[in-house]
Coordinates of C-alpha atoms in Angstrom, one line a residue:
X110 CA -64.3 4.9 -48.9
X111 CA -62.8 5.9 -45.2
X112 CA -59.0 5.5 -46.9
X113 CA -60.1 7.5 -50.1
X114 CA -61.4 10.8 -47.9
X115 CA -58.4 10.4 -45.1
X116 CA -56.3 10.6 -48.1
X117 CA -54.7 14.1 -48.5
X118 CA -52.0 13.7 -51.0
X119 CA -51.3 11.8 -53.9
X120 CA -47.8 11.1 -55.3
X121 CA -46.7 10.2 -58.7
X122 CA -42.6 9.6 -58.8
X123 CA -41.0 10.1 -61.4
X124 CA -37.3 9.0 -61.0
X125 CA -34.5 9.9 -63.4
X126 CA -31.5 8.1 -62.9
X127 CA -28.3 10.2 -62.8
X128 CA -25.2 9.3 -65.8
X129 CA -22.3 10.8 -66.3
X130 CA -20.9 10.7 -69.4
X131 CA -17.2 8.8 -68.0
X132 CA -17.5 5.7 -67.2
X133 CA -16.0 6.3 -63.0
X134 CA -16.2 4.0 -59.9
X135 CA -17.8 6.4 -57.8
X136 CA -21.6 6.2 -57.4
X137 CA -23.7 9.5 -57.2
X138 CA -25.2 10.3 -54.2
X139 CA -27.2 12.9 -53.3
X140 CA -25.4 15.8 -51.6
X141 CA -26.7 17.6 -49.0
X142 CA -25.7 20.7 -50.2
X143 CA -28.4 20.7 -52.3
X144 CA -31.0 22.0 -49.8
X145 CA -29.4 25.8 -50.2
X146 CA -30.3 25.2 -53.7
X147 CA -34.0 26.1 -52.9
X148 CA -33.2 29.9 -51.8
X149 CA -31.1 30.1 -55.0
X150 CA -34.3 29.2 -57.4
X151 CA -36.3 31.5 -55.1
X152 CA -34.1 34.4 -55.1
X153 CA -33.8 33.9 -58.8
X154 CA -37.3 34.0 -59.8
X155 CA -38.6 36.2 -56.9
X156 CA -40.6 33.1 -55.9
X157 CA -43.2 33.9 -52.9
X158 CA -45.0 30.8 -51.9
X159 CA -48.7 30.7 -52.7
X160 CA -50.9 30.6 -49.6
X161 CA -51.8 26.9 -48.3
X162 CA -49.2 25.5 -50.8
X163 CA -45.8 25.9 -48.2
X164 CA -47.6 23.7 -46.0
X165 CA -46.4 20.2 -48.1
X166 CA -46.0 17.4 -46.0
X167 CA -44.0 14.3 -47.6
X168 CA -44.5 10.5 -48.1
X169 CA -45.6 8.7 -45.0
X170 CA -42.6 7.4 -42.7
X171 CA -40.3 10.3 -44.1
X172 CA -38.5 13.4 -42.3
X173 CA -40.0 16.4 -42.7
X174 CA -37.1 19.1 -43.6
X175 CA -35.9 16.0 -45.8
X176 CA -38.5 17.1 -49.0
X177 CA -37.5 20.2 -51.1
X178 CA -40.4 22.1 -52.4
X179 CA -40.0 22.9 -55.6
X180 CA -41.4 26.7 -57.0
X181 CA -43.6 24.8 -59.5
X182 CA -47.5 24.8 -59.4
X183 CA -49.1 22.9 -61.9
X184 CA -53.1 23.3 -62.5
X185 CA -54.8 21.5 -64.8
X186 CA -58.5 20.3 -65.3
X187 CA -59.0 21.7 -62.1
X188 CA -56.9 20.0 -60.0
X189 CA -53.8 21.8 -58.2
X190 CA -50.4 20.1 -57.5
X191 CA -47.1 21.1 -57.2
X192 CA -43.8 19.5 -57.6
X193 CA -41.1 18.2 -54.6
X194 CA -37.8 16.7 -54.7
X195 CA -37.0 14.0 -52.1
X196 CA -33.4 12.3 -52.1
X197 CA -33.1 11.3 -56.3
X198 CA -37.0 11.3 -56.9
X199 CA -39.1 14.4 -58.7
X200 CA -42.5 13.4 -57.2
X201 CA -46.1 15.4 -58.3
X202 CA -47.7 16.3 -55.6
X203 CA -51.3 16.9 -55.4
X204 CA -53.1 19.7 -53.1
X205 CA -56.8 19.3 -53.8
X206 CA -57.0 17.1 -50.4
X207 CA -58.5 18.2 -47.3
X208 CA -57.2 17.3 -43.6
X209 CA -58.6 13.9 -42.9
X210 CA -62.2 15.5 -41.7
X211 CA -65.6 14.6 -43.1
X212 CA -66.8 18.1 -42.8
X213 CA -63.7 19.2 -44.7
X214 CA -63.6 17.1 -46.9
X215 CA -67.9 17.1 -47.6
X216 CA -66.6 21.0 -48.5
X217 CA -63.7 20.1 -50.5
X218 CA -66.1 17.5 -52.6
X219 CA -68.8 20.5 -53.0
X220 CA -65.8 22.9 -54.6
X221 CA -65.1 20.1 -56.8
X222 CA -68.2 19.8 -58.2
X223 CA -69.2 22.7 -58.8
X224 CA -65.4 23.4 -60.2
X225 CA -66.3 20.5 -62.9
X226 CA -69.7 21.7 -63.7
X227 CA -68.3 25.5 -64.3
X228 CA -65.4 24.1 -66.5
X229 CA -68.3 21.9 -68.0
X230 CA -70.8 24.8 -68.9
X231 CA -68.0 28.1 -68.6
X232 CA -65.3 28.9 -71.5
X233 CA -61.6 29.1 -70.2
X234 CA -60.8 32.1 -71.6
X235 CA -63.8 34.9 -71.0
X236 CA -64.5 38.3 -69.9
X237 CA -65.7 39.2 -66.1
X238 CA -69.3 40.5 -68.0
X239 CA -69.8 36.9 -69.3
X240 CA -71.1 35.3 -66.3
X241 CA -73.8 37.7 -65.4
X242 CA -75.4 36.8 -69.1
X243 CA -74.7 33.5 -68.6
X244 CA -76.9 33.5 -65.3
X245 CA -80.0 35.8 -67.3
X246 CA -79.7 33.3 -70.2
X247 CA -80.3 30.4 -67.4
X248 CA -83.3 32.1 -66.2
X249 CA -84.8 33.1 -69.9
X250 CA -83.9 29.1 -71.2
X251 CA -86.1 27.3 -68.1
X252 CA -88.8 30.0 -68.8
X253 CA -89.3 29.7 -72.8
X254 CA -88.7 25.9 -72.3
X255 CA -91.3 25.2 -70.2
X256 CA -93.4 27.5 -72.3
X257 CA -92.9 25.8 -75.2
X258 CA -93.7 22.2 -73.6
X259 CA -97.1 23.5 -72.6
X260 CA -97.6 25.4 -76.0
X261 CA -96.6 21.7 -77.8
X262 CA -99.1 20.5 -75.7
X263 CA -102.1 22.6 -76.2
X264 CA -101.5 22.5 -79.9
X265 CA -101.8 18.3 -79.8
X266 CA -105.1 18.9 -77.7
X267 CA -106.7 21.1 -80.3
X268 CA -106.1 18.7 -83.2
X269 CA -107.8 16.4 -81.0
X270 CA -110.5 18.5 -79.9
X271 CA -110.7 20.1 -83.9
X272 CA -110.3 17.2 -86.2
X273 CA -111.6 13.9 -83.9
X274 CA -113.6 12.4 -86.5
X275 CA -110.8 13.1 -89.1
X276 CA -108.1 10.7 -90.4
X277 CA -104.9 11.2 -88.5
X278 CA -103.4 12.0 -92.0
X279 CA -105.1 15.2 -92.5
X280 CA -103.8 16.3 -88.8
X281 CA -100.4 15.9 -90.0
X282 CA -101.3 18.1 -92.8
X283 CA -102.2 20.8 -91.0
X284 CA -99.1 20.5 -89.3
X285 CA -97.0 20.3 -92.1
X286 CA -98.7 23.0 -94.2
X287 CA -97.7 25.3 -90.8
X288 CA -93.7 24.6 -90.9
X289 CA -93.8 25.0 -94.3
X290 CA -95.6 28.4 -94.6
X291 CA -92.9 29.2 -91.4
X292 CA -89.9 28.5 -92.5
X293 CA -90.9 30.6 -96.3
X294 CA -91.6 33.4 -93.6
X295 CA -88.1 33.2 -92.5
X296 CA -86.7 33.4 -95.4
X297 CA -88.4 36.4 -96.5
X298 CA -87.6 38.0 -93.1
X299 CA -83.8 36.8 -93.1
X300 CA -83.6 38.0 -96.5
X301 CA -85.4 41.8 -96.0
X302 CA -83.5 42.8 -92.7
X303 CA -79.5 41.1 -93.3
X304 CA -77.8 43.8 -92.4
X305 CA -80.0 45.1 -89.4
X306 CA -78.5 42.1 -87.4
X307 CA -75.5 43.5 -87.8
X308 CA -75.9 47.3 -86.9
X309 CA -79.4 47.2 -84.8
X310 CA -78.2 43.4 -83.4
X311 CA -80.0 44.4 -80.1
X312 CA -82.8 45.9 -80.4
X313 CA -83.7 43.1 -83.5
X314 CA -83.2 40.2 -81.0
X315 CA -85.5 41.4 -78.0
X316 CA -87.8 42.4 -80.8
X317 CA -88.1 38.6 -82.0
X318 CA -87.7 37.7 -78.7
X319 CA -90.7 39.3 -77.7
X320 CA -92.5 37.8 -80.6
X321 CA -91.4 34.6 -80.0
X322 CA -93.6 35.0 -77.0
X323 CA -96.3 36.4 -78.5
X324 CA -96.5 33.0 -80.9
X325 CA -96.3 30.9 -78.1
X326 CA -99.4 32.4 -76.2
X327 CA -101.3 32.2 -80.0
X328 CA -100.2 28.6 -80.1
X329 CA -102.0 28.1 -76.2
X330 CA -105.3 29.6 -77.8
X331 CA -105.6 26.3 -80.4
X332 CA -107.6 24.4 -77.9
X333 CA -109.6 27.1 -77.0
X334 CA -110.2 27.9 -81.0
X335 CA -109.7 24.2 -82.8
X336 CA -111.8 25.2 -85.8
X337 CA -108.9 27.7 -87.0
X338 CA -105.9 25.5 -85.9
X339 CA -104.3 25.7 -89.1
X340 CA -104.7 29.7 -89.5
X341 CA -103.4 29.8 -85.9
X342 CA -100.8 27.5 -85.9
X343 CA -99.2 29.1 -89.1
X344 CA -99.7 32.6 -87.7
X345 CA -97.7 31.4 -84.0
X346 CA -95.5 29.3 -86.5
X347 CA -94.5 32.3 -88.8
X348 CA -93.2 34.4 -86.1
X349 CA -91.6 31.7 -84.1
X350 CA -89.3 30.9 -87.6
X351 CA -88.8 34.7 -87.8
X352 CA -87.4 34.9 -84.5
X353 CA -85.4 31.6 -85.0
X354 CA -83.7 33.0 -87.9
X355 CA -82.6 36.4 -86.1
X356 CA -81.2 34.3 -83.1
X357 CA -79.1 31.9 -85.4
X358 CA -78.3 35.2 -87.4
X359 CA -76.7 37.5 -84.1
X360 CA -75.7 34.2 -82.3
X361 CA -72.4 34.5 -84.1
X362 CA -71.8 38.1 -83.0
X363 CA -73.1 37.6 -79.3
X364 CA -70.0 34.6 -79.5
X365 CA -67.3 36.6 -80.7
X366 CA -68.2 39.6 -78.0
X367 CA -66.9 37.0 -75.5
X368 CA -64.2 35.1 -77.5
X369 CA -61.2 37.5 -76.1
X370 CA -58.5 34.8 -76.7
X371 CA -60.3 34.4 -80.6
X372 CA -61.8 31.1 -78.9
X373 CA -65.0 31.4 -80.5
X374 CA -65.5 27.8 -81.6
X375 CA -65.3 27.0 -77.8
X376 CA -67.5 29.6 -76.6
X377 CA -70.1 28.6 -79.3
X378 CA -69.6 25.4 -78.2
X379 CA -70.0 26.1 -75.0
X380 CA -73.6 28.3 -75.6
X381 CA -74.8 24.8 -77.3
X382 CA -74.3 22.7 -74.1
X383 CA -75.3 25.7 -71.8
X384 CA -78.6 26.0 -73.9
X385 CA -79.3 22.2 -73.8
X386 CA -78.7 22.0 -69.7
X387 CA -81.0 25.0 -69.1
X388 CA -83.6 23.8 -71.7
X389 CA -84.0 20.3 -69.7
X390 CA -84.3 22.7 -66.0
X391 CA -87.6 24.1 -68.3
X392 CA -88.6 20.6 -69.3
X393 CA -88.8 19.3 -66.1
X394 CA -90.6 22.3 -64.7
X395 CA -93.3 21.9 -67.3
X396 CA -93.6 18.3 -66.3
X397 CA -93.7 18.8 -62.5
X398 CA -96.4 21.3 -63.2
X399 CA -98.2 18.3 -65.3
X400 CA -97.7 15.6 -62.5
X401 CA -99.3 17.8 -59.7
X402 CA -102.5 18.6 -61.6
X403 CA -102.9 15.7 -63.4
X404 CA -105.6 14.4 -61.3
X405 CA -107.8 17.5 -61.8
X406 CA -108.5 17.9 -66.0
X407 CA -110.0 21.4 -65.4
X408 CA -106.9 22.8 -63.9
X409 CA -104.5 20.9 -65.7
X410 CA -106.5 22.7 -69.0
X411 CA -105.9 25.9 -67.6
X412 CA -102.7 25.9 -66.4
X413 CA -101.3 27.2 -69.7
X414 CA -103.1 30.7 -69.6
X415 CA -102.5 31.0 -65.9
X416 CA -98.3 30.4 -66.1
X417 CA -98.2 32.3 -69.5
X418 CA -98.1 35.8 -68.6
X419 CA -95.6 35.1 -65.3
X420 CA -93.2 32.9 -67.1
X421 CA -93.4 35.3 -70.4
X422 CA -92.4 38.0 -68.5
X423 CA -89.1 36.1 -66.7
X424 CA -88.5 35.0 -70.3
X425 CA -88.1 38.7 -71.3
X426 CA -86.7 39.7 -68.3
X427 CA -83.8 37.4 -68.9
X428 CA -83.2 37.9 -72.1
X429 CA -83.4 41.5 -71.7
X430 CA -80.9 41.7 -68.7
X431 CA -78.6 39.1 -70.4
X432 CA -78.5 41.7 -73.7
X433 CA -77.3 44.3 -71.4
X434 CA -73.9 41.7 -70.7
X435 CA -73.0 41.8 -74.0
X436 CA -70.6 44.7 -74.9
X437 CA -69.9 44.6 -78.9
X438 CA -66.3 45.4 -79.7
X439 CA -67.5 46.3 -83.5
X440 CA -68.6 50.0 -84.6
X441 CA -71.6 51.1 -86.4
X442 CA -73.0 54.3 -86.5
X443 CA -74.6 55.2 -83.3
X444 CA -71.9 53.4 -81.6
X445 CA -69.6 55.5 -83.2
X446 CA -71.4 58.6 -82.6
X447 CA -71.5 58.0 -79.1
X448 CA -67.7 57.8 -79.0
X449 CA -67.0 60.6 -80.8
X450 CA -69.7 62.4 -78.0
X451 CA -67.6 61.2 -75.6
X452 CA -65.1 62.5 -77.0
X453 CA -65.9 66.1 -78.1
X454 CA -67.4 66.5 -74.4
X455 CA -65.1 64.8 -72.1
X456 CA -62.3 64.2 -74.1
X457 CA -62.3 60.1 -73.1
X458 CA -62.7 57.2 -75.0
X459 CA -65.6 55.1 -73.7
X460 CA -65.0 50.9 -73.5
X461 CA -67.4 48.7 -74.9
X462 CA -69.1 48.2 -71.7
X463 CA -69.6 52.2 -71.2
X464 CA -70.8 52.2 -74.5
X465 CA -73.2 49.4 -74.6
X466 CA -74.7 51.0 -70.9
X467 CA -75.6 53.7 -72.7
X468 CA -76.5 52.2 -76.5
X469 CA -78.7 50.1 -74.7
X470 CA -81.7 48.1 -76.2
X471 CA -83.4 51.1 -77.5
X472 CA -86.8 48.7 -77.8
X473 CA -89.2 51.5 -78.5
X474 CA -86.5 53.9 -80.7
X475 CA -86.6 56.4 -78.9
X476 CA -82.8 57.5 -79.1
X477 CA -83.2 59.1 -82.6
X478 CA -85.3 62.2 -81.1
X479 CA -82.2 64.6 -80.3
X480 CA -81.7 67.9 -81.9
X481 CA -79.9 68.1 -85.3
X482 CA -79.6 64.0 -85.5
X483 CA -76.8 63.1 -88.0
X484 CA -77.8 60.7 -90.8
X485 CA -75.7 58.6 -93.3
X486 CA -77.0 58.5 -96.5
X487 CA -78.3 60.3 -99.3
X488 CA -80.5 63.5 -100.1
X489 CA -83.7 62.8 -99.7
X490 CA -85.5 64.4 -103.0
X491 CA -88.8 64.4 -101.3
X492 CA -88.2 66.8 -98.9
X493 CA -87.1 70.7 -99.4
X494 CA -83.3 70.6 -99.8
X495 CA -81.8 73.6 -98.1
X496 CA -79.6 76.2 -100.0
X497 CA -76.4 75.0 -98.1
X498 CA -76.7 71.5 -99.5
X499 CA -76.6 72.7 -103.3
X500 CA -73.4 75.1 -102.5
X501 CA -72.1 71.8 -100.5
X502 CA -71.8 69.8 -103.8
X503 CA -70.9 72.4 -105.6
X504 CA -67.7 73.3 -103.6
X505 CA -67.0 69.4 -104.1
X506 CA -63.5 68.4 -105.5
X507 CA -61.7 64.9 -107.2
X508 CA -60.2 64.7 -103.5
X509 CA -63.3 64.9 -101.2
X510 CA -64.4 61.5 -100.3
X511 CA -67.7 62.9 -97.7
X512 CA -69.2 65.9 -97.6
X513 CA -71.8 67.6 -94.6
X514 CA -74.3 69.5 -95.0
X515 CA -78.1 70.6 -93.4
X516 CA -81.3 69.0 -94.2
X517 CA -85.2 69.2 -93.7
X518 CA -87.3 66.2 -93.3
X519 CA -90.8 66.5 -93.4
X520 CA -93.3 64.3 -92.1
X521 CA -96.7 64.7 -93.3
X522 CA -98.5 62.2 -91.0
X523 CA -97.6 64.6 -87.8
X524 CA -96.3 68.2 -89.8
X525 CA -93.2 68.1 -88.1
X526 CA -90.2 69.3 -89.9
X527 CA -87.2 68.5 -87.8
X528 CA -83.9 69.5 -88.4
X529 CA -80.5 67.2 -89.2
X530 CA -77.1 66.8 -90.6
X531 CA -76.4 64.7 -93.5
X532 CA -73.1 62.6 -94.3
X533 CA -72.8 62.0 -97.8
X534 CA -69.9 59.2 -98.6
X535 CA -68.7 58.9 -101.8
X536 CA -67.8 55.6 -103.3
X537 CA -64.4 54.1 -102.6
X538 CA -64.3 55.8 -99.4
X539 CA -63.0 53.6 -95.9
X540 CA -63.3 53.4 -92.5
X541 CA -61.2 56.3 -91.8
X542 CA -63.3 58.4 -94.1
X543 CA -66.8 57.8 -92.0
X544 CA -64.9 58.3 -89.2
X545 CA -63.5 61.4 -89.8
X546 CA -66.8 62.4 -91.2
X547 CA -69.0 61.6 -88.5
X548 CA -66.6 63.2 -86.0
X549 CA -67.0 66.7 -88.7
X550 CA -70.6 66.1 -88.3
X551 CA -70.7 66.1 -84.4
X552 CA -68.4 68.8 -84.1
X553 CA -70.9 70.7 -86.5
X554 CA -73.9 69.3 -84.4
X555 CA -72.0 71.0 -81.3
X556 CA -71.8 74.4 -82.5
X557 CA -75.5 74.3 -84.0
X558 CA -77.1 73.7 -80.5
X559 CA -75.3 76.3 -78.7
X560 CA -76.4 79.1 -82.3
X561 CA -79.9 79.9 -82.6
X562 CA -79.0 81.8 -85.9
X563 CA -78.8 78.2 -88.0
X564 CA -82.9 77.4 -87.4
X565 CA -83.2 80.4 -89.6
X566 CA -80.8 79.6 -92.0
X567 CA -82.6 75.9 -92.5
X568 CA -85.9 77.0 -93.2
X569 CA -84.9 80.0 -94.9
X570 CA -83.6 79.0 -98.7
X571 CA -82.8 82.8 -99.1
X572 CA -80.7 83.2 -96.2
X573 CA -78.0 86.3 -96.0
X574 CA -74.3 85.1 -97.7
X575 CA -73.2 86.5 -94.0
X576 CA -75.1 83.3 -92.6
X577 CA -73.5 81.4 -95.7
X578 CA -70.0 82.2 -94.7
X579 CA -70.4 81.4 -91.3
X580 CA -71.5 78.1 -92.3
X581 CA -68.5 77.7 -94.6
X582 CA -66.2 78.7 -92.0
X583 CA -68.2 76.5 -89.4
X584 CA -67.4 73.4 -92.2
X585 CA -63.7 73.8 -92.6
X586 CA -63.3 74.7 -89.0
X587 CA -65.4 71.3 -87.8
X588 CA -63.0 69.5 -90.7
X589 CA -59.7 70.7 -89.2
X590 CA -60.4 70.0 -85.8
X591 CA -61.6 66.6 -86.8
X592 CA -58.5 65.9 -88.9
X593 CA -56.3 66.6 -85.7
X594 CA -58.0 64.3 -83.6
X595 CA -58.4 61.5 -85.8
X596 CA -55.4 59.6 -85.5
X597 CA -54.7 60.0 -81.3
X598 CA -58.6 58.7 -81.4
X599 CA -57.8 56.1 -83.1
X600 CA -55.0 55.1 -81.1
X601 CA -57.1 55.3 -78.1
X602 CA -60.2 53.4 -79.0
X603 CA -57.9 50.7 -80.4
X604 CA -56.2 50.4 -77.2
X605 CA -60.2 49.5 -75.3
X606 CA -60.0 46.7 -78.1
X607 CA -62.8 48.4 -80.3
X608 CA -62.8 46.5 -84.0
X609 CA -61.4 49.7 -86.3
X610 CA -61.3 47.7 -89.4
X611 CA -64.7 48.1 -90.6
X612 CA -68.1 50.4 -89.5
X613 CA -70.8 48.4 -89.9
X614 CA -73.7 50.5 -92.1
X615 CA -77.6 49.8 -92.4
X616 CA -78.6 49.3 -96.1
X617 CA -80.0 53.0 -96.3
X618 CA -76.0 54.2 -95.0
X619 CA -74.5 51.8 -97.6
X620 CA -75.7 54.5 -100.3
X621 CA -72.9 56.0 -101.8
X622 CA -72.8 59.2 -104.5
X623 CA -70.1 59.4 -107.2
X624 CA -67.8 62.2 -108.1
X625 CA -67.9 62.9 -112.1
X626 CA -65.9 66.1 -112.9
X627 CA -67.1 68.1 -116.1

């Protein structure tokens, strides 16, 4: 043990032997000459010698200016070494070793460590943002596994509280019948809100995830209520397979957010292990918690409802900060219209990460509360549609693939009628036709904030053809400007990495309308 941590370098020769292609008498010897060699590779490859790594020392018993360090550094599974040339030998040297000091070396054994455990848990190849979620998820994992140890335990207390003088069949039952009715749950939810987890992939998950704690504090009542096990357990059950199926369904996204090398197989793999680690941290929290109070019944009863509401809300918390480290590369509609904001404002191209600070989580949806808001879609026919949008498809040709126009939306339950802007998309139109759209309908948006005259010309279906005009002009004006800034936006936002292929629409934006010429 004493020779292994006094031990600072390890060699590994390698020795070629040297053939000339004649057959001659002379041997080959090594030639002093070749020590200028080493200035030559430097000077060639503008070598500068790493810090700590100049400081080689050779094999025991040897001369020290009689080793040539060679400008090669090798680092692999987190070990460093680096490659020297003594006399007719290419030797590895390695320079994870300390200076022949416990203390050093207790240090140097620490960085190893936790070296191997971050090449363990961590993905070669990620972004800077992806160890801040790694640390929330750490925190929310521990949390919701310790939760769900003492909900699992509760739950096995109330079928023995509730059915005691039943056969242990009809317990099973009861737990059978509330996975099945779960997992049908899911499948309805999965099935009602696919495309949600794609364009609302935030505000969906914390959602569930607050759900998911919700069920686990109705699973921690079944003790306290072991009459209506069944009803309760199917109720916690339900929303627990909801939220499943929303985290398996974004999982894949969240993944490829962090694959920048396309290394998402690795990254997922990666989440598995990182979720199995941090899931054992909560499992063995849960059962300290049981092996202090074991001796006192009472306590040990009501531990659950005590811990509940503090490790719900560190749940939350994690998951909740950990969202806010995810910056999606891929566009949907409000990520798009914050761009093209951005853009009309500042002139700039926000990143991901500027744009998912200010996306957000959006938990309570609160973001759609602007004036004139800008929907995708179609007319809604149960509303009054303005003048404007009748003369909008009417001016329609074979070679318009959108068109803008102003709508009223009334809601009866408050008698508000706000105002908005609606893009219409015609069928067979692409990517570059919502773009250019959109960024028509936010340079509209622009010029109706700053003219009170258009809040006249909405609610008025009778409005002057002066106010008409304007609004004509105001349409091919937007369109022009929007035309000449498409393709240096483009350029830009593909050069912050943002996915251009595709814009990711809700079902309601999927609608399309189709062009028939009479």
């Amino acid at each position: 043990m004493q020779s292994t941590l006094n031990t600072a370098i390890n060699y590994h020769q390698f020795n070629f032997q040297w053939k000339s292609q004649k057959p001659s008498a002379r041997k080959f010897k090594a030639s002093p000459k070749i020590l200028p060699l080493s200035n030559s590779l430097r000077t060639s490859v503008n070598y500068e010698p790493e810090e700590g790594l100049d400081r080689v020392p050779g094999p025991p018993g040897s001369e020290p200016n009689s080793v040539l360090r060679l400008p090669v550094v090798i680092r692999q599974s987190g070990r460093v070494s680096r490659y020297i040339y003594e006399g007719n030998s290419l030797k590895l040297v390695s320079l994870d070793g300390g200076s022949g000091s416990f203390p050093l070396d207790f240090e140097d054994a620490f960085r190893k460590l936790v070296r191997v455990i971050k090449d363990f848990l961590i993905p070669k190849q990620v972004p800077e943002n992806y160890m801040g979620y790694v640390k929330w998820k750490f925190l929310h994992r521990v949390f919701s596994s310790a939760l769900q140890v003492l909900a699992t335990q509760a739950m096995f207390r109330a079928i023995g509280i509730g059915y005691s003088r039943s056969l242990p069949s009809a317990a099973a039952l009861n737990w059978v019948l509330k996975d099945g009715l779960g997992r049908l749950s899911r499948c309805i939810y999965t099935a009602s809100l696919a495309s949600a987890f794609d364009t609302n992939l935030k505000r969906v998950r914390f959602t569930t995830s607050v759900l998911f704690s919700l069920s686990i504090g109705v699973e921690l009542l079944t003790p306290t209520f072991p009459q209506y096990f069944l009803l309760l357990a199917t109720l916690a059950n339900v929303a627990k397979q909801i939220s499943l199926a929303c985290y398996l369904a974004t999982g894949s996204s969240v993944h490829r957010s962090f694959a920048i090398a396309d290394n998402i197989g690795e990254v997922s793999a990666k989440a598995q292990i990182q979720t199995v680690c941090f899931d054992n941290f909560g499992l063995m929290l849960a059962a300290l918690l049981n092996m202090l109070l074991k001796n006192n019944q009472r306590l040990l009863a009501g531990l659950p409802f005590f811990v509940y509401p503090i490790f719900s809300v560190f749940d939350l918390y994690g998951i909740y900060q950990g969202l806010q480290h995810v910056h999606l590369q891929t566009l949907t509609k409000d990520r798009l219209e914050i761009i093209l904001n951005s853009w009309i404002d500042f002139g700039h191209v926000p990143s991901p990460a500027e744009v998912s600070k200010e996306e957000g989580i959006d938990f309570l949806w609160t973001k759609s509360k602007e004036l004139w808001p800008i929907r995708i879609g179609c007319l809604n026919t149960n509303s009054d549609m303005p003048k404007s949008a009748m003369m909008a498809m009417q001016s329609l040709t074979s070679e318009d693939y959108y068109f803008v126009c102003m709508e009223n939306s009334y809601r009866e339950w408050i008698r508000i009628k706000p105002r908005g802007i609606l893009l219409c998309l015609r069928e067979g139109s692409g990517t570059a036709d919502v773009m250019m759209g959109l960024l028509q309908a936010c340079y509209i948006r622009k010029a109706l904030i700053f003219s009170s005259m258009w809040e006249t010309a909405v609610e008025d279906n009778d409005a002057a053809d002066l106010v008409f005009k304007e609004w004509f002009k105001l349409i091919d004006d937007s369109k022009q400007s929007a035309k000449e800034d498409l393709s240096t936006l483009n350029d830009q936002m593909g050069s912050l990495g943002w996915a251009l292929k595709h814009i990711l629409l809700s079902t309601e934006e999927q609608a399309r309308y189709s062009f028939v010429d009479d």
